[in-house]
Amino acid sequence: MCGIVGAVAERNVTPILLEGLRRLEYRGYDSAGIAVLDQDECINRVRRVGKVKELSDALQQNDIRGVLGVAHTRWATHGEPSEKNAHPHMCNKSVVIVHNGIIENHSVLREQQINEGFEFTSQTDTEVAVHQVEHYLKIEDDLLKAVRLAVADFEGAYALGVISKKENNRLVATRRGSPLVIGVGIGEYFIASDAAALLPVTRRFIYLEEGDIADIRTNALTIYNDKGDIVEREIKESELSADATSKGEYRHFMLKEIHEQPSCLIDILEGRFVNGQLLDSAFGIGIDGRSAVEILDQVKAVQIIACGTSYHAGLVARYWLEAIAGIPCRVEVASEYRYRKTVLMDDTLVVTISQSGETADTLAALREIKELTNLTLAVCNVPESSLVRESELKLMTRAGPEIGVASTKAFTTQLIALLMLVAALGKRRGLAADKIKTLFQQAQALPALIEQVLQNKADIDAWSEHFTDLDNAIFIGRGTLFPIALEGALKLKEISYIHADAYPAGELKHGPIALIDQDLPTIAIASMDGYEGKIKSNIQEILARGGKVYLFADERLDVSDLGENCYVMKVPAVDADLAPILFSIPMQLFSYFVALRKGTDVDQPRNLAKSVTVE
Ligand code: F6R
């Protein structure tokens, strides 16, 4: 987490850094800070607790200017959100660092540095980084060399931007385990945690590899790999436009991204489902040059690894892979998988799912598993991300930038991507071409059905009013709709701060039903998937105990026997296999409207960040 940005130019970089921070705010918003070197070679630093807005207000009072600078927006790990703990961190008013990641051996380094006479002003792990650079500067008197020696002492993950008051035209940047891009301008360079932060100033980007160190001046850029050799890294032209990351006509990014889903679902199939056939080329080419066809032919089982919402997409895929493709599948959250002693069956395709492609746990799990197999596939939204670069095959979800912290369009596009995997593996196991064709024709019909759900916004909003004073809720579903219940509960928790749990509806009677009373509402979801009779019985059991039920139901479901304590919202008729995608939309809208009524910060809910690049 945390966002970093830096610039070396011949113009005042303060507004560029501030705009970069605004665009990186999704990565953390506990505090923000900036440091620039002015024309008298003095470092001016301003830091504020809270969002970037607090920092930009402070800069209105205290206009700092300079041609070299770094800035940071923080998601607190070590040390509370306070001005002292805010980045940039500084040593002897001479060296300045911004950091994204965690220096895991910070306690050992801190002790050594205290013995050496360094004074600490914060509780952060980052402060050891700046002192370590200063320590080596005393020996080497060269910023690049000092940074190289310092990072060799760090354990953990870092993306760093470093400047020194002694070198007014030099920015040193390096990364290992945390993302960092260099923006290439004309006679100027920038660094940032992601490319979108720099779109107002450039569209040309270099993505640093693990362990790279970049020596950046206005008129020269040299990149060294982790062995110290000079390397050429390709400059890539971004297709994103600067306003791809703006809210447009919408009040929140989340609402905009919910509305983008019909077009995202069209985009993801573009050029991949052609003449009734799904093309294996969607999966790219293996790193080692093996074709997707060859790799997929080898697969006998699937292991899915992901976190949060992406994990829920994996859970849906398990139902599909086993029921439709007839292939065994296991799914696990990355934070558990990476530390567990696991047994991987031969020819298992390891599928990681991630919107950002930078989630630390998922990435670490992938790296562990690569010791055992090269059958890896990343389902991801960010083509340049570490997960994509380090996986054998990749299936891009093409959802465009997702800025709202609560994932919406990334989730539904992950589901379509996973359906493509189901078809690709299924056809190798005798899944009829006709079934695949029908599946994807129905997927192509989803955008129109989603539009219909979006038109029911006002009704969903009316329901949300019943939840504004509540502290708890239960979600239930069966089959592929159980993961959607989990996802609905997660959305409600994260943006409205209402505690919500989700259960497979059949599990209620094994304990959770004890919670049911008139103050604990249940949100149920039911499609015509063959389980509808079962879930209706579960709903009756809740109603019989005085509970209230809010049911999102396929419009074909007969609900006449459910009584007045079961409120029903009709969802357009949809094929059972595609139901998890369509039913996600009312879940998203429901949590959005509850959060709106509660007045929470929908796009940047408390304690969270979009890209979880720390453990
Ligand atoms: C919830 C949400 C998170 C992410 C999780 C994994 O709305 O967005 O649960 O799904 O942090 O992130 P990615 O998909 O980037 O690996």
Tab-separated table of N, CA, C and O in Angstrom, residues 31 64 93 123 127 138 146 156 158 169 231 236 239 268 293 360-361 365 390 421 434 454 497 539 548:
chain	number	residue	atom	x	y	z
A	31	SER	N	-2.194	9.687	5.769
A	31	SER	CA	-1.463	10.953	5.817
A	31	SER	C	-0.833	11.179	4.456
A	31	SER	O	-0.756	10.248	3.640
A	64	ILE	N	5.503	25.810	-1.503
A	64	ILE	CA	6.891	25.385	-1.685
A	64	ILE	C	7.110	25.039	-3.153
A	64	ILE	O	6.253	24.461	-3.801
A	93	LYS	N	18.341	16.754	7.564
A	93	LYS	CA	17.823	17.759	6.617
A	93	LYS	C	18.548	17.683	5.273
A	93	LYS	O	18.739	18.682	4.575
A	123	GLN	N	7.921	6.402	14.360
A	123	GLN	CA	7.868	4.968	14.723
A	123	GLN	C	7.894	4.097	13.475
A	123	GLN	O	7.665	2.896	13.551
A	127	GLU	N	11.970	4.988	8.429
A	127	GLU	CA	13.014	5.921	8.856
A	127	GLU	C	14.391	5.251	8.847
A	127	GLU	O	15.405	5.913	8.599
A	138	LYS	N	28.053	8.885	3.940
A	138	LYS	CA	29.260	9.354	4.639
A	138	LYS	C	30.487	8.617	4.118
A	138	LYS	O	31.581	9.142	4.120
A	146	ALA	N	25.159	4.958	-2.468
A	146	ALA	CA	24.647	4.843	-1.097
A	146	ALA	C	23.318	4.083	-1.084
A	146	ALA	O	23.086	3.226	-0.233
A	156	GLY	N	12.579	-7.470	3.122
A	156	GLY	CA	11.185	-7.042	3.004
A	156	GLY	C	10.904	-6.528	1.612
A	156	GLY	O	11.504	-6.976	0.638
A	158	TYR	N	10.101	-3.064	-0.936
A	158	TYR	CA	10.226	-1.610	-1.014
A	158	TYR	C	10.115	-1.116	-2.447
A	158	TYR	O	10.505	-1.791	-3.388
A	169	ASN	N	19.992	17.705	-9.185
A	169	ASN	CA	19.425	17.189	-10.433
A	169	ASN	C	19.521	15.668	-10.430
A	169	ASN	O	19.971	15.056	-11.383
A	231	VAL	N	21.074	-1.813	-17.731
A	231	VAL	CA	20.109	-2.547	-18.570
A	231	VAL	C	19.209	-1.565	-19.308
A	231	VAL	O	19.005	-0.435	-18.860
A	236	LYS	N	7.046	1.907	-22.646
A	236	LYS	CA	5.723	1.503	-23.156
A	236	LYS	C	4.795	2.707	-23.186
A	236	LYS	O	4.793	3.520	-22.266
A	239	GLU	N	-2.186	3.318	-22.973
A	239	GLU	CA	-3.409	3.600	-23.730
A	239	GLU	C	-4.425	4.348	-22.877
A	239	GLU	O	-5.477	4.752	-23.347
A	268	ILE	N	-14.291	-7.499	-22.637
A	268	ILE	CA	-13.471	-8.672	-22.277
A	268	ILE	C	-13.624	-9.815	-23.297
A	268	ILE	O	-12.701	-10.595	-23.508
A	293	VAL	N	-2.021	-23.366	-25.880
A	293	VAL	CA	-2.645	-24.645	-26.229
A	293	VAL	C	-1.900	-25.795	-25.556
A	293	VAL	O	-2.487	-26.658	-24.896
A	360	ALA	N	0.333	-8.422	-2.116
A	360	ALA	CA	1.549	-9.060	-1.600
A	360	ALA	C	1.350	-10.552	-1.344
A	360	ALA	O	2.199	-11.365	-1.712
A	361	ASP	N	0.233	-10.920	-0.718
A	361	ASP	CA	0.037	-12.334	-0.376
A	361	ASP	C	-0.100	-13.193	-1.642
A	361	ASP	O	0.448	-14.296	-1.709
A	365	ALA	N	2.478	-16.067	-2.829
A	365	ALA	CA	2.025	-17.445	-3.048
A	365	ALA	C	2.468	-17.919	-4.426
A	365	ALA	O	2.937	-19.049	-4.600
A	390	GLU	N	5.063	-12.255	-13.907
A	390	GLU	CA	5.722	-13.439	-13.355
A	390	GLU	C	4.943	-14.735	-13.581
A	390	GLU	O	5.359	-15.786	-13.125
A	421	LEU	N	-11.829	-19.685	-18.884
A	421	LEU	CA	-10.949	-20.791	-18.486
A	421	LEU	C	-11.747	-22.091	-18.411
A	421	LEU	O	-11.280	-23.151	-18.838
A	434	ASP	N	-21.315	-26.859	-28.603
A	434	ASP	CA	-22.609	-26.162	-28.536
A	434	ASP	C	-22.862	-25.549	-27.168
A	434	ASP	O	-23.414	-24.463	-27.039
A	454	LEU	N	-29.685	-1.982	-13.421
A	454	LEU	CA	-29.274	-0.605	-13.087
A	454	LEU	C	-30.480	0.339	-13.103
A	454	LEU	O	-30.520	1.317	-12.368
A	497	TYR	N	-19.678	-0.236	6.915
A	497	TYR	CA	-19.230	-0.600	8.268
A	497	TYR	C	-20.310	-1.349	9.055
A	497	TYR	O	-20.297	-1.350	10.279
A	539	ILE	N	-35.596	-19.770	3.701
A	539	ILE	CA	-36.210	-18.463	3.971
A	539	ILE	C	-37.415	-18.642	4.916
A	539	ILE	O	-37.594	-17.893	5.878
A	548	LYS	N	-36.679	-10.983	9.294
A	548	LYS	CA	-37.086	-10.324	8.038
A	548	LYS	C	-36.107	-10.737	6.946
A	548	LYS	O	-34.901	-10.829	7.196
